[in-house]
Coordinates of C-alpha atoms in Angstrom, one line a residue:
X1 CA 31.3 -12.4 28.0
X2 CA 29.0 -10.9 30.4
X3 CA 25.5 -12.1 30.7
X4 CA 22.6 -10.4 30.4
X5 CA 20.2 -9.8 33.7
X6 CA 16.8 -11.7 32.7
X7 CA 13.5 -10.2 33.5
X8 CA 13.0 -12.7 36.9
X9 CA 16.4 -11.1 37.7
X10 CA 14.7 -7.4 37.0
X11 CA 11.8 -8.4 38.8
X12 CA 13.3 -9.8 42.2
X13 CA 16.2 -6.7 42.0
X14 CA 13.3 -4.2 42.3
X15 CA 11.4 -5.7 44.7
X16 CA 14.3 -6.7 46.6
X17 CA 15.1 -2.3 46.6
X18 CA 11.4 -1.7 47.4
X19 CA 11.1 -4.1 50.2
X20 CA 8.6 -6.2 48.9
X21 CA 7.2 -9.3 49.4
X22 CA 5.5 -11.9 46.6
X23 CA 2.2 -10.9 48.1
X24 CA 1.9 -7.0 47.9
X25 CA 3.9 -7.3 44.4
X26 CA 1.0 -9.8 43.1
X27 CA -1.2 -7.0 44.8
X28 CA 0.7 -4.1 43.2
X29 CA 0.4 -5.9 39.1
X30 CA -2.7 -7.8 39.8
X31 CA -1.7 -11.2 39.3
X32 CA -2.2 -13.8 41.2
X33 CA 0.7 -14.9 43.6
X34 CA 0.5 -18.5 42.9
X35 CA 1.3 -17.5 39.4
X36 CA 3.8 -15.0 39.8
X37 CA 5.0 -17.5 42.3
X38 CA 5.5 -19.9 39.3
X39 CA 6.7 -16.9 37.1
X40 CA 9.6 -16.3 39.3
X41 CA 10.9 -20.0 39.9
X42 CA 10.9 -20.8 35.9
X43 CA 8.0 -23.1 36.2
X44 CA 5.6 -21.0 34.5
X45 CA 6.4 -18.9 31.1
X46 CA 5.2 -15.5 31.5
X47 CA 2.3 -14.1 29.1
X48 CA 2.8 -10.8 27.4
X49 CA -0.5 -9.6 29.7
X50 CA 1.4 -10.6 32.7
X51 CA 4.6 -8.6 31.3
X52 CA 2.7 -5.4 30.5
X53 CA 1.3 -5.6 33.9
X54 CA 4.9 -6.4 35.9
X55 CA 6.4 -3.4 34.0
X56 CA 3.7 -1.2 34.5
X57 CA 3.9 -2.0 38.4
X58 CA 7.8 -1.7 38.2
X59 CA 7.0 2.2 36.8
X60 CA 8.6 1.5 33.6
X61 CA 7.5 2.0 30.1
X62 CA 5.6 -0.2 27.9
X63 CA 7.5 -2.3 26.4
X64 CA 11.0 -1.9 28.1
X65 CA 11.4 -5.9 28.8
X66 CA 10.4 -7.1 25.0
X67 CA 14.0 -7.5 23.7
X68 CA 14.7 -9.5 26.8
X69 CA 11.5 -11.2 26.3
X70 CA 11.9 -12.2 23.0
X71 CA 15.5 -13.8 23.5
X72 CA 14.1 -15.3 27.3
X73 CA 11.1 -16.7 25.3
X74 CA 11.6 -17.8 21.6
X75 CA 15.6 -18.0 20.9
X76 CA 16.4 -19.6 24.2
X77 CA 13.3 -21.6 24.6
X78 CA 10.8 -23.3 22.1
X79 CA 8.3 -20.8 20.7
X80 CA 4.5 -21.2 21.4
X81 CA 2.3 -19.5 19.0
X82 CA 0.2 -18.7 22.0
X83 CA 2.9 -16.1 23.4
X84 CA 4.5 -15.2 19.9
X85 CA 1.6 -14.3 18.2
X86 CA 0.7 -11.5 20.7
X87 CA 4.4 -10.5 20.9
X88 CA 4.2 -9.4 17.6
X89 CA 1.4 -7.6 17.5
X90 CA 2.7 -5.6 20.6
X91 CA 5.7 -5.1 19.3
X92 CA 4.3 -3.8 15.7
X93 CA 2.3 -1.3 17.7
X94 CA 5.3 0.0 19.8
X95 CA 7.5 -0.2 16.6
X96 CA 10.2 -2.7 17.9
X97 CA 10.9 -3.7 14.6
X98 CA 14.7 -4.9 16.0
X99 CA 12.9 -7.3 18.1
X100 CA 10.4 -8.5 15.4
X101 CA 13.3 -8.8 13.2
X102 CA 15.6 -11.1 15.7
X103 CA 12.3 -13.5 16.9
X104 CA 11.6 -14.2 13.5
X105 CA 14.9 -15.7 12.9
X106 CA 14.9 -17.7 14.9
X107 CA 11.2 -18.9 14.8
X108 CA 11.1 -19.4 11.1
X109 CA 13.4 -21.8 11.9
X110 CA 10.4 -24.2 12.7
X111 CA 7.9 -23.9 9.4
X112 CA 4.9 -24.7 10.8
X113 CA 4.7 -21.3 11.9
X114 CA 4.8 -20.0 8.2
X115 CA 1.3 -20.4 8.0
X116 CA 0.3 -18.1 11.3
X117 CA 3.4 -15.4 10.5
X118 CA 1.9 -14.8 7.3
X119 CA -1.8 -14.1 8.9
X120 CA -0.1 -11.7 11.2
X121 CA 1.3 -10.2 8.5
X122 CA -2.2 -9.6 6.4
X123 CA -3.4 -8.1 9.9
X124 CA -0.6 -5.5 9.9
X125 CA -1.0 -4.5 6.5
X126 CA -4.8 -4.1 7.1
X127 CA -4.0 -1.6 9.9
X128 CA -1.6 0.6 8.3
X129 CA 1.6 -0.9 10.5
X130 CA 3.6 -1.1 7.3
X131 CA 7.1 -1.8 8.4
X132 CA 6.7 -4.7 10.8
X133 CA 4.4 -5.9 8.1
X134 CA 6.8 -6.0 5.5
X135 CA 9.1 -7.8 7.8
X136 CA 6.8 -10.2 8.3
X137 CA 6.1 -10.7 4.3
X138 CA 9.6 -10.9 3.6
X139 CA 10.6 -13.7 6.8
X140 CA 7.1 -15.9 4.6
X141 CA 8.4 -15.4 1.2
X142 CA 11.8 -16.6 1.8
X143 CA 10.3 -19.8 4.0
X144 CA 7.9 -20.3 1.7
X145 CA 8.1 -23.9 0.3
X146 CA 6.4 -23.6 -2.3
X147 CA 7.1 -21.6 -5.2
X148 CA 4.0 -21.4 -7.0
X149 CA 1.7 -20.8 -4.5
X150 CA -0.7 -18.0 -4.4
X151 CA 0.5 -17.4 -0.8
X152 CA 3.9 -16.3 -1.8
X153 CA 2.7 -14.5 -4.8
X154 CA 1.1 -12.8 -2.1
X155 CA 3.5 -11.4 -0.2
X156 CA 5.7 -10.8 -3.1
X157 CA 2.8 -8.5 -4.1
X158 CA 2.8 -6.8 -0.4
X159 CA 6.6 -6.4 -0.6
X160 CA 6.2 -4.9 -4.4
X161 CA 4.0 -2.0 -2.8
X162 CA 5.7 -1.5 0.9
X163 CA 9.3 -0.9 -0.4
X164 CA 8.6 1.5 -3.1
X165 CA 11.3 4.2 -3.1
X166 CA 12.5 7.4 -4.2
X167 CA 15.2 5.7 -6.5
X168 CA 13.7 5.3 -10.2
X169 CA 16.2 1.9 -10.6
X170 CA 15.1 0.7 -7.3
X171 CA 11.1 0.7 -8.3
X172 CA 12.4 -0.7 -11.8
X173 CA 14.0 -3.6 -10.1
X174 CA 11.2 -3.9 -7.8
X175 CA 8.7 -4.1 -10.2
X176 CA 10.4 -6.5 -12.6
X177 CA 10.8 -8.9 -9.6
X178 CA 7.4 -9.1 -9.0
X179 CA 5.9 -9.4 -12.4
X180 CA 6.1 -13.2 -12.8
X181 CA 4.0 -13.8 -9.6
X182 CA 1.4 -11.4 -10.9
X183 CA -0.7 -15.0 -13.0
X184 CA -0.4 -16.5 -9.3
X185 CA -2.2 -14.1 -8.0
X186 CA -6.1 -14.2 -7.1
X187 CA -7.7 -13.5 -10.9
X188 CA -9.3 -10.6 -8.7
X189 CA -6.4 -9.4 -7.4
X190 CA -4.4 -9.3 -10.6
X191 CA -6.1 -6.6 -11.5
X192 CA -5.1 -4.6 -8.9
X193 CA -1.5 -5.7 -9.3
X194 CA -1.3 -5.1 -13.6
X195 CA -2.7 -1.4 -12.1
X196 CA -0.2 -0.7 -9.8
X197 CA 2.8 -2.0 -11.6
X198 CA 1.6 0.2 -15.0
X199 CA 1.6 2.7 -12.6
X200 CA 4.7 2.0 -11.5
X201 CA 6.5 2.0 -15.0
X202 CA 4.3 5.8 -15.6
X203 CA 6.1 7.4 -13.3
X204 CA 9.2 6.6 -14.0
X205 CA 8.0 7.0 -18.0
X206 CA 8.7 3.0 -19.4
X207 CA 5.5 3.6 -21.5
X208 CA 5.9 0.7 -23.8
X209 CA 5.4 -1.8 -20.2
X210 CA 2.7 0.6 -19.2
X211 CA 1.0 0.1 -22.7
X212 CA 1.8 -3.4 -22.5
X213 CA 0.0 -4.2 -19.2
X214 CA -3.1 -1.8 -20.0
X215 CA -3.8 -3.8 -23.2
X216 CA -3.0 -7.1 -20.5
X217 CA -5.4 -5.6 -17.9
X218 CA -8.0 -5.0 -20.6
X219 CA -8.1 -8.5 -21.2
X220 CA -8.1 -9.8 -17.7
X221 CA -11.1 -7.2 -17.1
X222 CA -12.9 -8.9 -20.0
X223 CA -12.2 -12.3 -19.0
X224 CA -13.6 -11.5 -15.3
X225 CA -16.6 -9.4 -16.9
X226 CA -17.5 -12.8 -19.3
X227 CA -16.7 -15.1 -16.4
X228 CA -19.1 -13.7 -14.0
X229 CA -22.0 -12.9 -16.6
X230 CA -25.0 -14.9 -15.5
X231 CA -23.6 -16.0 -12.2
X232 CA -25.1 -15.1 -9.0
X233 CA -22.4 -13.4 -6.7
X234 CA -22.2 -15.1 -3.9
X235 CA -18.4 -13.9 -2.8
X236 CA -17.2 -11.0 -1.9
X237 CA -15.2 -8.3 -4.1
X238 CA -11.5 -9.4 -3.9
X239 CA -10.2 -6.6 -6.3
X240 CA -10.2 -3.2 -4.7
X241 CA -12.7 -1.3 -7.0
X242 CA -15.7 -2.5 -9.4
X243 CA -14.4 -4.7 -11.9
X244 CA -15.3 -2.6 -14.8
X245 CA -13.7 0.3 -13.5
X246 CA -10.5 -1.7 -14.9
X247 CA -11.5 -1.5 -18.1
X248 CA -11.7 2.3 -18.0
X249 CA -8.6 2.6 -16.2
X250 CA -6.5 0.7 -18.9
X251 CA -7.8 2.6 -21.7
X252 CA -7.3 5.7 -19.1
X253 CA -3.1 4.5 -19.1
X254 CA -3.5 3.9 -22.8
X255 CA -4.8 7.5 -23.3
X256 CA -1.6 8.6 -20.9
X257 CA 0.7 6.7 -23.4
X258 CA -0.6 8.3 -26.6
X259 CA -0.1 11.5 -25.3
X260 CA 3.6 10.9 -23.7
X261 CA 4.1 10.1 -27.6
X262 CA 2.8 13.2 -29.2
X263 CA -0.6 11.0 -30.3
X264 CA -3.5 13.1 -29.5
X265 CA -5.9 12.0 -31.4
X266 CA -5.2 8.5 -30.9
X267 CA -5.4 10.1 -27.1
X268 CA -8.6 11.4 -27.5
X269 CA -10.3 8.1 -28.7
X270 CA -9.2 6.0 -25.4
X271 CA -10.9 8.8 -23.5
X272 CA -14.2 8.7 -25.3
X273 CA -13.6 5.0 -24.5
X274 CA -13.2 5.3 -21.1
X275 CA -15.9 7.9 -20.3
X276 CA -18.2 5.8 -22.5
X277 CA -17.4 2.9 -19.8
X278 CA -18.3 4.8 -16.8
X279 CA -21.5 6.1 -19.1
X280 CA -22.7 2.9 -19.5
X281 CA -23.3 1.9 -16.2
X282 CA -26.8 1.2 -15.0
X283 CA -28.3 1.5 -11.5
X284 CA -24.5 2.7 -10.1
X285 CA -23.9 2.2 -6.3
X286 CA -22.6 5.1 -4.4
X287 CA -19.1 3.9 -4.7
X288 CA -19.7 3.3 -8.6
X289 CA -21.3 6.9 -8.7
X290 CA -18.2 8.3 -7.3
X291 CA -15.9 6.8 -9.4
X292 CA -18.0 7.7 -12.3
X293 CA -17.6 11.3 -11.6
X294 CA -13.9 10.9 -10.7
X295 CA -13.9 9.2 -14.5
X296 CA -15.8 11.6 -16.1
X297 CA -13.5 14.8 -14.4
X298 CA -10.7 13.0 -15.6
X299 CA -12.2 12.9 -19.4
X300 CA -13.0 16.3 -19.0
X301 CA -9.7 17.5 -17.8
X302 CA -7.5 15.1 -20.7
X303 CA -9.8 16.3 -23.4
X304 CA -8.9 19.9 -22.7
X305 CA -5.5 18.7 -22.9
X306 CA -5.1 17.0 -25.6
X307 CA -7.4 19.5 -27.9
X308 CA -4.9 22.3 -26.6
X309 CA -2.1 20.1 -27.6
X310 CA -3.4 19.8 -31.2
X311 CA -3.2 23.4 -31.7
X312 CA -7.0 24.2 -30.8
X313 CA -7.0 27.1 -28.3
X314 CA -10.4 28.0 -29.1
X315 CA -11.3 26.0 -25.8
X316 CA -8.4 27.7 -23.7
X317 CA -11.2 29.9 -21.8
X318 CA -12.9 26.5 -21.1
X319 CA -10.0 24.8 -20.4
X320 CA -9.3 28.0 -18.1
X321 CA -12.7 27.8 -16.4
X322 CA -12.4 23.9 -15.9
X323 CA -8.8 24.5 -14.1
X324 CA -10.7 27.4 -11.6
X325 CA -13.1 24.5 -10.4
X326 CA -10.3 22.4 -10.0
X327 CA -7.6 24.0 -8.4
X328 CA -5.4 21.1 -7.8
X329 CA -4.6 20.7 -11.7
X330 CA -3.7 23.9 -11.9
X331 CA 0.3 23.7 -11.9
X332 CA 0.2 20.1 -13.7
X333 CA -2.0 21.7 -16.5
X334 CA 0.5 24.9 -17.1
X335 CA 3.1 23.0 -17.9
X336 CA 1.1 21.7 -20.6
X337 CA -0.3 25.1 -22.0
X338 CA 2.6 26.7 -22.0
X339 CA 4.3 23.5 -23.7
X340 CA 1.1 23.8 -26.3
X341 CA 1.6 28.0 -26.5
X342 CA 5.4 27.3 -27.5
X343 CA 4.5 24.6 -30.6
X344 CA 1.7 27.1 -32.1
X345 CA 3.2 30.2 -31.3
X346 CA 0.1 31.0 -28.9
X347 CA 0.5 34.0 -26.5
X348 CA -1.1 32.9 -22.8
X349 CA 0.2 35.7 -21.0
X350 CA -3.7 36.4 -20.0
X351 CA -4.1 32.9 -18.7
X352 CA -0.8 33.1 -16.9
X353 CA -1.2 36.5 -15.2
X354 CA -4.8 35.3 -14.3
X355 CA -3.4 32.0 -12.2
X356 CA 0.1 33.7 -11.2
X357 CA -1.0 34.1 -7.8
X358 CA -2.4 30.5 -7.3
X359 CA 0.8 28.9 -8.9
X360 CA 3.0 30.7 -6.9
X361 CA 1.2 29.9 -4.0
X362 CA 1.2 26.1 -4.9
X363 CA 5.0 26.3 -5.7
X364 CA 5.8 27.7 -2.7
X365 CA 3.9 25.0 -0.2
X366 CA 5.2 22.0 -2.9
X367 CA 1.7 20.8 -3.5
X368 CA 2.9 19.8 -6.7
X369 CA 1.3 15.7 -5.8
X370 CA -2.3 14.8 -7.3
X371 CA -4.7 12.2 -8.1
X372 CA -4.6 10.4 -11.4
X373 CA -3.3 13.2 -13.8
X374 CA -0.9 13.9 -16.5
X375 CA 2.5 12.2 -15.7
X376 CA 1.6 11.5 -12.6
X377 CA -1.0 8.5 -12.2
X378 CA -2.2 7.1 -9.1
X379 CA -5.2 5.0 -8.6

């Protein structure tokens, strides 16, 4: 089998073609030639700085030795957290998820590590580099020693909302596997997780789980809202939004369930309930503010709905008026009507022939994705 040139072969090739000695090369990638003296003979491991900067000199891209670095410095020699942890990062940015993939390996070999990977892994997630954090999530939860911990419920939590697909039985599986780690979870953050699993089951219409975990997230909301009552808060928010947005939400999914089941009226009441909710807040902060209104468009929107449903077209023009302001529901909403028209018998040809040009439009540039809407609910 042939072996593979290192990076000190690399290195002494191209300054061998260039005619260069250790001093104008130390010059050329500004380290100092002690070091890259100690570099070249072995006797000094190489920092990812001092790589960037050799490779840069060399007139190669960033990057092009971090395969060769990754085998050179944590398969064929112990790790040090020190070198790895930077590695990763560098090679998240870049997305050299091979090279992520084949260090980690090897690395999690050694399980004192688990600890710092998963860290790593938060970072990524908290700057969008998805994929490289997922590998990283996955490499902790099948280390992890523990089965119970909140660490791995964790990551099986990241995985649950990075691998989300296009395949209905894929997100079923998905969200079935991550369910019993939900109770491990930060109380907080369980909130966050019943929501996004609910959702999950909504779109691909398992309405008696999404009924299920509203009427479970109702509880945990309560639990939280009692637990906190008369305590100063002195830590931070864990959840994502205001605890008692929760509330509104589940009776919000609730609401969506009634309706998928021909229960308008039963419909109607969790929206009062929910608009109620955002109603009753005093003294809202800007961020409550704006999810009241978001709340309270919502209510709007659903009442419409659900009246028309029941056979009431007297509020059509509303209805008609509230879709002009809100353009976006537009194409959602006419499935609806015209769903509504053909139970009752209703001619909407005015209505249709008023927004023909503004669903066509939407048809033909597939804006057919929302907010939190009928049939399609997204926090």
């Amino acid at each position: 089998m042939e072996s593979v040139p290192t990076i000190k072969i690399h290195i002494e090739k191209y300054m061998r073609e260039n005619d260069l000695k250790l001093q104008h090369f130390s010059d050329i990638t500004g380290i100092n030639v002690g070091t890259l003296s100690a570099i070249l003979k072995g006797s000094r491991p190489m920092s990812m700085n001092q790589l960037n900067q050799i490779t840069l000199a060399m007139g190669l891209e960033k990057g092009y030795f971090y395969e060769s670095y990754g085998v050179e410095s944590f398969i064929e020699s112990t790790p040090h957290w020190r070198r790895l942890e930077p590695y990763l990062y560098e090679c998240a940015e870049l997305g050299k998820l091979d090279s992520i993939q084949q260090v980690i390996i090897h690395v999690t070999d050694d399980r004192s590590y688990i600890e710092e990977l998963f860290g790593v892994a938060e970072s990524l997630y908290g700057k969008g580099m998805n994929e490289a954090a997922l590998i990283l999530y996955r490499c902790v939860a099948d280390c992890e020693k523990y089965q119970h911990s909140e660490r791995l419920a964790l990551c099986q939590y990241r995985i649950f909302l990075l691998q989300k697909t296009l395949s209905k039985f894929d997100n079923l599986k998905a969200a079935i596997k991550f369910e019993p780690y939900i109770d491990k979870l930060n109380e907080e953050l369980q909130l966050d997780a019943i929501k996004d699993v609910a959702n999950l089951y909504a779109t691909i219409h398992v309405w008696d789980r999404v009924l299920d975990l509203a009427e479970k997230l109702e509880q945990r909301v309560e639990f939280q809202l009692n637990f906190r009552s008369g305590k100063r808060k002195t830590k931070p928010r864990v959840s994502f939004y205001p605890i008692f947005s929760y509330r509104a939400y589940a009776n919000l999914l609730k609401a969506t369930v009634a309706e998928r089941r021909k229960q308008y009226k039963k419909a109607l009441k969790y929206t009062d309930v929910y608009e109620d909710i955002m109603n009753g807040i005093e003294n809202p902060t800007e961020e409550e503010r704006e999810l009241i209104e978001r709340f309270k468009g919502w209510a709007e929107g659903n009442r419409y709905l659900y009246t028309l449903l029941l056979g009431d077209f007297n509020i059509l023009d509303d209805y008609l008026s509230y879709l002009n302001a809100n353009p976006k529901e537009i194409l959602t909403a006419f499935v609806y009507i015209v769903k509504a028209a053909n139970q009752c018998s209703y001619d909407i040809d005015r209505a249709l022939d008023k927004f023909k040009t503004h669903i066509n439009n939407i048809k033909s540039r597939k804006l057919c994705k929302g907010n939190i809407q009928r049939g399609d609910i997204e926090s």
